[in-house]
Amino acid sequence: MTQPLLLDVRGLDGGYEPLQIFRKIDLQLAHGGSVGLFGPNGHGKTTFLRTLSGIIDPWDGDIFFEGVQLNRPGPRGSRRWRNFNYDAVTRRRMDPKSVARAGLIHVPQGNLLFPDMTVAETLSIAPYASSGRASASETLDYVFKLFPRVQERLGSKIRFLSGGERQMVAISVGLMAAPKLLILDEPTLGLSPKLRGELAAAILTIRQSGVPLIVVDQDIAFLESLIDTLYLFDHGRISRRIEKADMPTHEEIMKLMFGEEHR
Amino acid sequence: MTFDTLTLILLGGVVLGALYALMATGLALVWTTLGIFNFAHGTFIALGAYIAWQVASPEALGGGLLVGALVSVVGMFFIGMAVYYLLIKPFERSADIVVKSVITTLAGATILENLISIAWGPRNKQLSAVLTGDLQFFGLVMSRNEAAAVIVSLVILAALGIFLQRAPLGRAMRAVAQNREAAQLMGIDVVRLYAVAFGLSAALAAIAGVLIGSIRFMNPLMGSDPLMKALIVVIFGGIARFTGPIYAAFIVGLLEAFMTYAVGLYWSPTVLFAIMIVVLVVKPEGLFGKHRKSV
């Protein structure tokens, strides 16, 4: 019997009603593999990832994680029922809680976390999603080794942290959930080059420890060091799938995305 | 004003403050966690008192006040959860949940109030006091029953504070209040947490109801005046911190006691509201609030 794919997304449509943001996304990820998403801002990468983790409902298509379907099967209700606006009638098609507990952990873009809670308190509730997959204290040691800064700031409230420190806490929270697949949405967004480097090194360590990743980033070189397959995201579709062997350089990608196709 | 009058006013204010603190904290718990205002909170107070009466009173089941209070608190926890699932949860995802929840909780309050009227009748009742006699300390005289009410309120508030600070469930509750989406991504069951917060709030209301019912009288409308005062307290104190409404409750309680003495029962709410408006103008986030939270 063949082992099911870690993540299998088939023909996924979604967006914010009534606006469709992305359509017909197919994405396959084998166990132990990692993928990167690359594309211009505002083309639906984040919305796609939010759909994947169940924050917003998919419109059409299916999501399988380790062979288990995460979305409620069947077509979406009719327009009239959706407009009925009563939760008892229009059921959610996905439940972010069970997605997280299944091990698909999403570290969102610019994660603000909980401004008035301390780092220690935040980390203490982070293992909720791990459902006993890992021992919390061991993961905590691992996290402290990875981000010594997080250990130094344990007693501080999240809103007093710098952007880089907050991102470190956000990734730590993701790790505490014992991810089977970790989604990192622009983990180095808006950080100084020095912090970027530190964070990139930490993410590489996480990857080398065997955690599969879905990473969105604007830095091709950084992505290349992490992933096996690169998906180019363009106008809400996946326009190309590139294997690691023929990974293009930054210039080639720019030409690919902005030069020839959209002249 | 003689010394005796002053101590009488002060003690009365402290008792009022303790009761208001209990009610306002219940209200603020729902307000901060769910972001909605529960207009049925006053009716929860009445219902809690009546359930306790039904179990405790010799005219009904005669189980004694402690058993009655326990049944009432546990019962109200589940009734609160049921109210959440019936009246709030269905509209959870709509953009105008705040307005809708005003309508649904007002409707719930009216329905519950009438049910209480049908079940127990509109006439005043009283729970028998737990303790009788007076307590004397430092030349002050206070009825044992009122002293017990103050102590019970403070102990319960302290327990709730520790629960929110230390217990995983309480921390998760604060997390959901501060960033719902991040909490969801961490695998926290938001709907269940909301239900628990609502249930806890209703249980606090039940305790307040039992205390009011044993100090004063109870009738189906007993909750509407405390609800209004609790609203003043919550706005007065701000909800940025757990302790904000508690301090504010004692200030409002003492103010009310003094106002009742100075301007009479009839005018004291007017003066209270005038003070509240001044506070809102000068410090919109509440007396003890640090930053604003809009509903």
Coordinates of C-alpha atoms in Angstrom, one line a residue:
Chain A
M1 CA 0.0 0.0 0.0
T2 CA 1.4 3.3 -1.0
Q3 CA 1.7 6.0 1.7
P4 CA -0.7 8.9 1.1
L5 CA 0.7 12.3 0.3
L6 CA 1.3 14.5 3.2
L7 CA -0.7 17.3 1.7
D8 CA -2.9 17.0 -1.4
V9 CA -4.8 20.0 -2.6
R10 CA -7.1 19.4 -5.5
G11 CA -8.7 22.2 -7.5
L12 CA -9.1 24.6 -4.6
D13 CA -11.1 27.7 -5.2
G14 CA -11.6 30.4 -2.6
G15 CA -11.7 34.0 -1.6
Y16 CA -13.7 36.5 0.4
E17 CA -17.3 36.5 -0.7
P18 CA -18.2 37.8 -3.3
L19 CA -14.6 38.2 -4.5
Q20 CA -12.8 35.1 -5.7
I21 CA -9.1 35.4 -4.9
F22 CA -7.6 32.2 -6.2
R23 CA -8.9 29.4 -8.4
K24 CA -8.1 25.8 -9.3
I25 CA -5.0 25.5 -7.1
D26 CA -3.4 22.0 -7.2
L27 CA -0.6 21.4 -4.8
Q28 CA 1.0 18.1 -3.8
L29 CA 3.5 17.6 -1.1
A30 CA 5.1 14.2 -0.3
H31 CA 6.3 13.2 3.2
G32 CA 9.6 14.9 4.0
G33 CA 9.3 17.4 1.2
S34 CA 9.0 21.1 1.3
V35 CA 7.5 23.6 -1.1
G36 CA 7.9 27.3 -1.6
L37 CA 5.3 29.8 -2.9
F38 CA 6.6 32.8 -4.8
G39 CA 4.7 35.5 -6.4
P40 CA 3.9 39.2 -6.4
N41 CA 2.0 40.8 -3.5
G42 CA -1.8 40.7 -3.7
H43 CA -2.0 37.6 -5.9
G44 CA -3.6 35.4 -3.3
K45 CA -0.8 33.5 -1.6
T46 CA -1.9 34.5 1.9
T47 CA -5.6 33.9 1.2
F48 CA -4.7 30.5 -0.1
L49 CA -2.8 29.6 3.0
R50 CA -5.6 31.0 5.2
T51 CA -8.0 28.7 3.4
L52 CA -5.6 25.8 3.8
S53 CA -5.7 26.2 7.6
G54 CA -9.4 26.7 7.7
I55 CA -9.6 30.4 8.7
I56 CA -11.8 31.0 5.7
D57 CA -13.9 28.4 3.9
P58 CA -12.9 27.0 0.6
W59 CA -15.4 27.5 -2.2
D60 CA -14.6 24.4 -4.2
G61 CA -12.1 21.6 -4.3
D62 CA -10.7 19.3 -1.7
I63 CA -7.8 19.3 0.8
F64 CA -6.4 16.0 2.0
F65 CA -3.8 15.9 4.8
E66 CA -2.2 12.5 5.3
G67 CA -5.0 11.0 3.3
V68 CA -7.7 12.5 5.6
Q69 CA -10.0 15.0 4.0
L70 CA -9.9 18.3 6.0
N71 CA -12.9 20.0 4.4
R72 CA -16.5 18.8 4.6
P73 CA -17.0 16.8 1.4
G74 CA -19.6 17.8 -1.2
P75 CA -20.4 21.1 -2.9
R76 CA -20.8 24.4 -1.2
G77 CA -24.4 25.4 -0.3
S78 CA -26.3 27.5 -2.7
R79 CA -26.0 31.2 -2.8
R80 CA -29.4 31.6 -1.1
W81 CA -28.4 29.4 1.9
R82 CA -25.1 31.2 2.2
N83 CA -26.9 34.5 2.4
F84 CA -29.2 33.1 5.0
N85 CA -26.5 34.2 7.5
Y86 CA -27.4 31.8 10.2
D87 CA -24.7 29.5 11.4
A88 CA -27.1 26.7 12.3
V89 CA -28.0 26.5 8.6
T90 CA -24.8 27.4 6.8
R91 CA -22.2 25.2 8.4
R92 CA -18.5 25.9 8.1
R93 CA -16.8 23.7 5.5
M94 CA -13.6 23.6 7.5
D95 CA -12.6 23.8 11.2
P96 CA -9.3 25.6 11.9
K97 CA -9.1 23.8 15.3
S98 CA -9.1 20.3 13.8
V99 CA -6.7 21.4 11.0
A100 CA -4.3 22.6 13.7
R101 CA -4.8 19.5 15.8
A102 CA -4.1 17.3 12.8
G103 CA -0.7 18.8 12.7
L104 CA -1.0 21.4 9.9
I105 CA 0.3 24.5 11.6
H106 CA 0.1 27.9 10.1
V107 CA 2.3 30.8 11.3
P108 CA 0.5 33.7 9.7
Q109 CA 2.0 36.8 8.0
G110 CA 2.9 39.5 10.5
N111 CA 1.5 37.5 13.4
L112 CA 0.5 39.9 16.1
L113 CA -0.1 37.1 18.7
F114 CA -1.6 38.3 22.0
P115 CA -0.4 41.8 22.8
D116 CA -1.2 41.7 26.5
M117 CA 0.1 38.2 27.3
T118 CA 3.7 37.5 28.2
V119 CA 5.9 35.3 26.0
A120 CA 5.9 32.6 28.7
E121 CA 2.1 32.6 28.9
T122 CA 1.8 32.4 25.1
L123 CA 4.2 29.5 24.9
S124 CA 2.3 27.8 27.7
I125 CA -0.9 27.6 25.7
A126 CA 0.9 26.8 22.4
P127 CA 0.9 23.0 22.9
Y128 CA -2.9 22.9 22.6
A129 CA -2.7 21.9 18.9
S130 CA 0.0 19.3 19.5
S131 CA -2.6 16.8 20.9
G132 CA 0.1 14.9 22.8
R133 CA 2.3 14.3 19.7
A134 CA 5.4 15.7 21.5
S135 CA 6.4 16.5 25.0
A136 CA 6.0 20.2 25.7
S137 CA 9.1 20.6 27.9
E138 CA 11.4 18.9 25.3
T139 CA 10.0 21.1 22.5
L140 CA 10.5 24.1 24.8
D141 CA 14.2 23.3 25.2
Y142 CA 14.6 22.9 21.5
V143 CA 12.9 26.3 20.9
F144 CA 15.2 28.0 23.4
K145 CA 18.2 26.5 21.7
L146 CA 16.9 27.7 18.4
F147 CA 16.0 31.2 19.6
P148 CA 17.9 32.2 22.7
R149 CA 16.3 35.6 22.4
V150 CA 12.9 34.1 23.2
Q151 CA 14.2 32.7 26.4
E152 CA 15.6 36.1 27.4
R153 CA 12.2 37.8 26.8
L154 CA 10.0 35.2 28.6
G155 CA 8.6 37.7 31.1
S156 CA 7.9 40.5 28.5
K157 CA 4.5 41.2 27.1
I158 CA 4.2 40.5 23.4
R159 CA 3.4 44.1 22.6
F160 CA 6.8 45.3 24.0
L161 CA 8.7 42.9 21.6
S162 CA 10.4 44.1 18.5
G163 CA 9.2 42.8 15.1
G164 CA 11.9 40.2 14.9
E165 CA 11.4 39.0 18.4
R166 CA 7.7 38.7 17.8
Q167 CA 8.3 36.7 14.6
M168 CA 10.6 34.4 16.6
V169 CA 7.9 33.9 19.2
A170 CA 5.4 33.2 16.4
I171 CA 7.6 30.5 14.9
S172 CA 8.2 29.1 18.4
V173 CA 4.5 28.9 19.0
G174 CA 4.2 27.0 15.7
L175 CA 7.0 24.6 16.8
M176 CA 5.3 24.0 20.2
A177 CA 2.4 22.6 18.3
A178 CA 4.5 19.7 17.1
P179 CA 3.9 20.4 13.4
K180 CA 3.7 17.7 10.8
L181 CA 3.7 20.5 8.2
L182 CA 4.6 24.0 9.1
I183 CA 3.3 26.9 7.0
L184 CA 5.5 30.0 7.2
D185 CA 3.9 33.0 5.5
E186 CA 6.6 35.6 4.8
P187 CA 8.6 34.9 8.0
T188 CA 11.2 37.6 7.3
L189 CA 8.8 40.3 6.2
G190 CA 9.9 43.8 7.3
L191 CA 13.0 42.7 9.2
S192 CA 16.5 44.2 9.0
P193 CA 19.1 42.3 7.0
K194 CA 20.8 41.1 10.1
L195 CA 17.6 39.7 11.7
R196 CA 16.6 38.3 8.4
G197 CA 19.8 36.3 8.3
E198 CA 19.4 35.0 11.9
L199 CA 15.8 34.0 11.3
A200 CA 16.7 32.4 7.9
A201 CA 19.3 30.3 9.6
A202 CA 16.9 29.2 12.3
I203 CA 14.3 28.2 9.7
L204 CA 17.0 26.3 7.8
T205 CA 17.7 24.4 11.1
I206 CA 14.0 23.6 11.5
R207 CA 14.0 22.3 7.9
Q208 CA 17.1 20.2 8.5
S209 CA 15.5 18.7 11.6
G210 CA 12.9 17.1 9.3
V211 CA 9.9 19.3 9.5
P212 CA 8.2 19.8 6.1
L213 CA 7.5 23.4 5.3
I214 CA 5.4 25.5 3.1
V215 CA 7.2 28.8 2.8
V216 CA 6.2 32.1 1.2
D217 CA 9.0 34.5 0.7
Q218 CA 10.3 37.0 -1.8
D219 CA 13.9 35.9 -1.6
I220 CA 14.6 33.1 -4.2
A221 CA 18.0 32.3 -2.8
F222 CA 16.5 31.8 0.7
L223 CA 13.7 29.6 -0.7
E224 CA 16.1 27.5 -2.7
S225 CA 18.0 26.5 0.4
L226 CA 14.8 25.2 2.0
I227 CA 12.6 23.6 -0.6
D228 CA 12.3 20.9 -3.2
T229 CA 9.6 22.4 -5.4
L230 CA 8.8 26.0 -6.1
Y231 CA 5.3 27.1 -7.1
L232 CA 4.9 30.4 -8.9
F233 CA 1.8 32.1 -7.8
D234 CA 0.3 34.5 -10.3
H235 CA -3.1 36.2 -10.4
G236 CA -4.6 33.6 -8.1
R237 CA -3.4 30.6 -10.0
I238 CA -0.3 28.5 -9.9
S239 CA 1.4 29.4 -13.2
R240 CA 4.4 27.1 -12.9
R241 CA 5.8 24.3 -10.9
I242 CA 9.6 24.2 -10.8
E243 CA 11.7 21.4 -9.4
K244 CA 14.8 22.1 -7.3
A245 CA 17.1 20.9 -10.1
D246 CA 16.2 23.7 -12.5
M247 CA 15.6 26.4 -10.0
P248 CA 15.9 29.8 -11.8
T249 CA 17.9 32.7 -10.5
H250 CA 16.1 35.8 -9.2
E251 CA 16.6 37.6 -12.5
E252 CA 15.1 34.8 -14.5
I253 CA 12.1 34.7 -12.2
M254 CA 11.5 38.4 -12.5
K255 CA 11.7 38.0 -16.3
L256 CA 9.3 35.0 -16.1
M257 CA 6.8 36.8 -14.0
F258 CA 6.9 40.4 -15.2
G259 CA 8.9 40.4 -18.4
E260 CA 7.5 38.1 -21.0
E261 CA 4.1 36.8 -19.8
H262 CA 2.5 40.2 -19.0
R263 CA 4.0 42.5 -21.5
Chain B
M1 CA -22.9 64.0 59.6
T2 CA -22.0 62.0 62.7
F3 CA -19.4 59.3 62.8
D4 CA -22.1 56.6 63.0
T5 CA -23.8 57.9 59.9
L6 CA -20.4 58.0 58.1
T7 CA -19.5 54.4 59.0
L8 CA -23.0 53.3 58.0
I9 CA -22.6 54.9 54.6
L10 CA -19.1 53.5 54.2
L11 CA -20.1 50.0 55.0
G12 CA -23.2 50.2 52.8
G13 CA -21.0 51.4 50.0
V14 CA -18.6 48.5 50.5
V15 CA -21.4 46.0 50.4
L16 CA -22.8 47.6 47.2
G17 CA -19.3 47.7 45.7
A18 CA -18.7 44.0 46.3
L19 CA -22.0 43.1 44.6
Y20 CA -21.3 45.5 41.7
A21 CA -17.8 44.1 41.3
L22 CA -19.2 40.6 41.0
M23 CA -21.8 41.6 38.4
A24 CA -19.5 43.9 36.5
T25 CA -16.7 41.3 36.3
G26 CA -19.2 38.8 34.9
L27 CA -20.3 41.3 32.3
A28 CA -16.8 42.3 31.5
L29 CA -15.8 38.7 31.0
V30 CA -18.3 38.3 28.2
W31 CA -17.5 41.7 26.8
T32 CA -13.8 41.2 26.6
T33 CA -13.9 37.6 25.4
L34 CA -16.8 37.7 22.9
G35 CA -16.8 41.4 22.2
I36 CA -20.6 41.7 22.8
F37 CA -22.7 43.1 25.6
N38 CA -25.0 40.7 27.3
F39 CA -28.3 42.4 28.2
A40 CA -29.5 39.2 29.7
H41 CA -27.0 39.4 32.5
G42 CA -29.5 41.1 34.8
T43 CA -32.0 38.4 34.2
F44 CA -29.3 35.8 34.9
I45 CA -29.0 37.4 38.4
A46 CA -32.7 37.0 39.0
L47 CA -32.8 33.5 37.6
G48 CA -29.9 32.5 39.8
A49 CA -31.6 33.9 42.8
Y50 CA -34.8 32.1 42.1
I51 CA -33.1 28.7 41.4
A52 CA -31.4 29.1 44.8
W53 CA -34.7 30.0 46.4
Q54 CA -36.4 27.0 44.9
V55 CA -33.8 24.6 46.3
A56 CA -33.1 26.4 49.6
S57 CA -36.4 27.8 50.9
P58 CA -38.4 25.9 53.4
E59 CA -41.5 26.9 51.3
A60 CA -40.1 25.0 48.4
L61 CA -37.6 22.1 48.5
G62 CA -36.0 23.2 51.8
G63 CA -32.4 22.2 51.0
G64 CA -30.7 25.0 52.8
L65 CA -29.0 28.1 51.4
L66 CA -25.6 26.5 50.7
V67 CA -27.0 23.7 48.6
G68 CA -29.3 26.2 46.9
A69 CA -26.4 28.4 46.0
L70 CA -24.4 25.5 44.7
V71 CA -27.2 24.2 42.6
S72 CA -27.9 27.7 41.3
V73 CA -24.3 28.4 40.3
V74 CA -23.8 25.1 38.5
G75 CA -27.3 25.3 36.9
M76 CA -26.6 28.9 35.7
F77 CA -23.3 27.8 34.2
F78 CA -25.1 25.4 31.9
I79 CA -28.0 27.8 31.3
G80 CA -25.5 30.5 30.3
M81 CA -23.9 28.0 27.9
A82 CA -27.3 27.2 26.5
V83 CA -28.1 30.9 26.0
Y84 CA -24.8 31.3 24.2
Y85 CA -25.5 28.4 21.8
L86 CA -29.0 29.6 21.1
L87 CA -28.7 33.3 21.0
I88 CA -25.1 34.3 20.2
K89 CA -23.5 31.4 18.3
P90 CA -25.8 31.4 15.3
F91 CA -24.7 35.0 14.5
E92 CA -21.1 34.5 15.3
R93 CA -19.8 35.0 11.8
S94 CA -22.0 38.0 10.7
A95 CA -20.3 41.3 10.5
D96 CA -22.9 43.1 12.7
I97 CA -22.8 40.6 15.5
V98 CA -22.7 43.5 18.0
V99 CA -26.1 44.9 17.0
K100 CA -27.6 41.4 16.5
S101 CA -26.5 40.3 19.9
V102 CA -28.1 43.4 21.5
I103 CA -31.4 42.3 20.0
T104 CA -31.0 38.6 20.8
T105 CA -29.8 39.1 24.4
L106 CA -32.6 41.6 25.0
A107 CA -35.0 39.1 23.7
G108 CA -33.5 36.4 25.9
A109 CA -33.8 38.7 28.9
T110 CA -37.5 39.4 28.2
I111 CA -38.3 35.7 27.7
L112 CA -36.4 34.6 30.8
E113 CA -38.0 37.3 32.9
N114 CA -41.5 36.3 31.9
L115 CA -40.6 32.6 32.5
I116 CA -39.5 33.6 36.0
S117 CA -42.8 35.5 36.5
I118 CA -44.8 32.5 35.3
A119 CA -42.8 30.0 37.4
W120 CA -42.5 31.9 40.7
G121 CA -45.0 34.8 40.5
P122 CA -44.2 38.5 40.6
R123 CA -44.3 38.9 44.3
N124 CA -41.2 39.7 46.4
K125 CA -39.4 36.8 48.0
Q126 CA -36.3 36.6 50.2
L127 CA -33.6 34.0 50.7
S128 CA -33.0 33.3 54.4
A129 CA -29.7 34.7 55.5
V130 CA -26.8 32.3 56.0
L131 CA -25.6 34.0 59.1
T132 CA -27.6 36.0 61.6
G133 CA -26.5 38.6 64.1
D134 CA -24.1 41.4 63.9
L135 CA -20.3 41.7 63.6
Q136 CA -18.5 44.3 65.6
F137 CA -15.0 45.5 64.8
F138 CA -13.2 48.7 65.5
G139 CA -16.4 50.2 66.8
L140 CA -18.2 49.4 63.5
V141 CA -21.3 47.3 63.3
M142 CA -22.1 45.3 60.3
S143 CA -24.6 42.4 59.9
R144 CA -22.8 39.1 59.6
N145 CA -24.7 38.4 56.5
E146 CA -23.4 41.5 54.7
A147 CA -19.9 40.8 55.8
A148 CA -20.2 37.3 54.4
A149 CA -21.4 38.7 51.1
V150 CA -18.4 41.0 50.8
I151 CA -16.0 38.2 51.7
V152 CA -17.6 35.7 49.3
S153 CA -17.5 38.3 46.5
L154 CA -13.8 39.1 47.0
V155 CA -12.8 35.4 47.3
I156 CA -14.6 34.5 44.1
L157 CA -13.1 37.5 42.2
A158 CA -9.6 36.5 43.4
A159 CA -10.2 32.9 42.3
L160 CA -11.4 34.1 38.9
G161 CA -8.3 36.3 38.6
I162 CA -6.0 33.4 39.4
F163 CA -7.9 31.2 36.9
L164 CA -7.5 33.7 34.1
Q165 CA -3.8 34.3 34.9
R166 CA -2.6 30.7 35.7
A167 CA -5.0 28.0 34.4
P168 CA -4.4 26.9 30.8
L169 CA -8.2 27.4 30.1
G170 CA -8.1 30.9 31.5
R171 CA -5.0 31.8 29.5
A172 CA -6.6 30.4 26.4
M173 CA -9.7 32.6 27.1
R174 CA -7.5 35.7 27.3
A175 CA -5.7 34.7 24.1
V176 CA -9.0 34.4 22.2
A177 CA -10.0 37.8 23.5
Q178 CA -6.8 39.4 22.3
N179 CA -6.5 37.7 18.9
R180 CA -9.1 35.3 17.8
E181 CA -7.5 34.2 14.6
A182 CA -4.1 33.4 16.1
A183 CA -5.8 31.5 18.8
Q184 CA -7.7 29.4 16.2
L185 CA -4.5 28.7 14.4
M186 CA -3.1 27.4 17.7
G187 CA -5.8 24.8 17.8
I188 CA -7.9 26.4 20.5
D189 CA -11.6 25.5 20.3
V190 CA -12.9 29.1 20.1
V191 CA -16.6 28.2 20.2
R192 CA -16.3 26.0 23.3
L193 CA -14.2 28.7 25.0
Y194 CA -16.9 31.3 24.3
A195 CA -19.5 29.0 25.7
V196 CA -17.4 28.5 28.9
A197 CA -16.9 32.3 29.2
F198 CA -20.6 32.8 28.9
G199 CA -21.3 30.0 31.4
L200 CA -18.8 31.5 33.9
S201 CA -20.3 34.9 33.5
A202 CA -23.8 33.4 34.2
A203 CA -22.4 31.6 37.2
L204 CA -21.0 34.9 38.6
A205 CA -24.4 36.4 38.0
A206 CA -26.0 33.5 40.0
I207 CA -23.7 34.2 43.0
A208 CA -24.5 37.9 42.8
G209 CA -28.2 37.0 42.7
V210 CA -28.0 34.7 45.7
L211 CA -26.2 37.4 47.7
I212 CA -28.7 40.1 46.7
G213 CA -31.6 37.8 47.4
S214 CA -30.3 37.1 50.9
I215 CA -29.5 40.8 51.7
R216 CA -32.5 42.4 50.0
F217 CA -35.6 41.1 48.3
M218 CA -35.9 39.3 45.0
N219 CA -38.4 39.7 42.3
P220 CA -38.3 38.9 38.5
L221 CA -37.1 42.4 37.7
M222 CA -34.4 42.5 40.4
G223 CA -31.6 42.3 37.9
S224 CA -32.4 45.3 35.7
D225 CA -31.1 48.0 38.2
P226 CA -27.9 46.0 39.0
L227 CA -27.3 45.5 35.3
M228 CA -27.4 49.2 34.7
K229 CA -25.0 49.8 37.6
A230 CA -22.7 47.1 36.3
L231 CA -22.7 48.8 32.9
I232 CA -21.7 52.0 34.6
V233 CA -19.0 50.2 36.5
V234 CA -17.6 48.5 33.4
I235 CA -17.5 51.8 31.4
F236 CA -16.2 53.6 34.5
G237 CA -13.3 51.2 35.1
G238 CA -12.4 50.2 31.6
I239 CA -11.9 46.6 30.6
A240 CA -8.2 46.7 29.7
R241 CA -7.4 45.0 33.0
F242 CA -9.3 42.4 35.0
T243 CA -9.1 44.6 38.1
G244 CA -10.4 47.8 36.4
P245 CA -14.1 47.0 36.9
I246 CA -13.4 45.8 40.5
Y247 CA -11.9 49.1 41.7
A248 CA -14.6 51.0 39.8
A249 CA -17.3 48.9 41.4
F250 CA -16.2 49.9 44.9
I251 CA -15.9 53.6 43.8
V252 CA -19.4 53.5 42.3
G253 CA -20.8 51.6 45.4
L254 CA -19.3 54.2 47.8
L255 CA -20.5 57.1 45.5
E256 CA -23.9 55.6 45.4
A257 CA -24.1 55.2 49.2
F258 CA -23.0 58.9 49.6
M259 CA -25.3 60.1 46.9
T260 CA -28.2 58.4 48.5
Y261 CA -27.4 60.1 51.7
A262 CA -26.7 63.5 50.2
V263 CA -29.3 63.8 47.4
G264 CA -31.7 61.0 48.1
L265 CA -32.5 57.7 46.4
Y266 CA -34.3 59.4 43.6
W267 CA -31.5 61.6 42.3
S268 CA -28.5 59.4 43.0
P269 CA -28.7 57.6 39.6
T270 CA -28.8 61.0 37.8
V271 CA -25.7 62.1 39.6
L272 CA -24.0 58.8 38.9
F273 CA -24.7 59.1 35.2
A274 CA -23.5 62.7 35.2
I275 CA -20.2 61.6 36.7
M276 CA -19.9 58.7 34.2
I277 CA -20.3 61.2 31.3
V278 CA -17.6 63.4 32.7
V279 CA -15.3 60.3 33.0
L280 CA -16.1 59.3 29.4
V281 CA -15.2 62.8 28.2
V282 CA -12.0 63.1 30.2
K283 CA -10.8 59.5 30.0
P284 CA -12.6 57.6 27.3
E285 CA -10.8 54.3 28.0
G286 CA -12.1 54.2 31.6
L287 CA -10.5 55.2 34.9
F288 CA -8.2 52.3 35.0
G289 CA -8.0 51.5 31.3
K290 CA -4.8 51.8 29.4
H291 CA -5.9 51.7 25.8
R292 CA -9.3 51.8 24.1
K293 CA -11.2 48.8 23.1
S294 CA -14.1 49.5 20.9
V295 CA -16.9 47.0 20.8

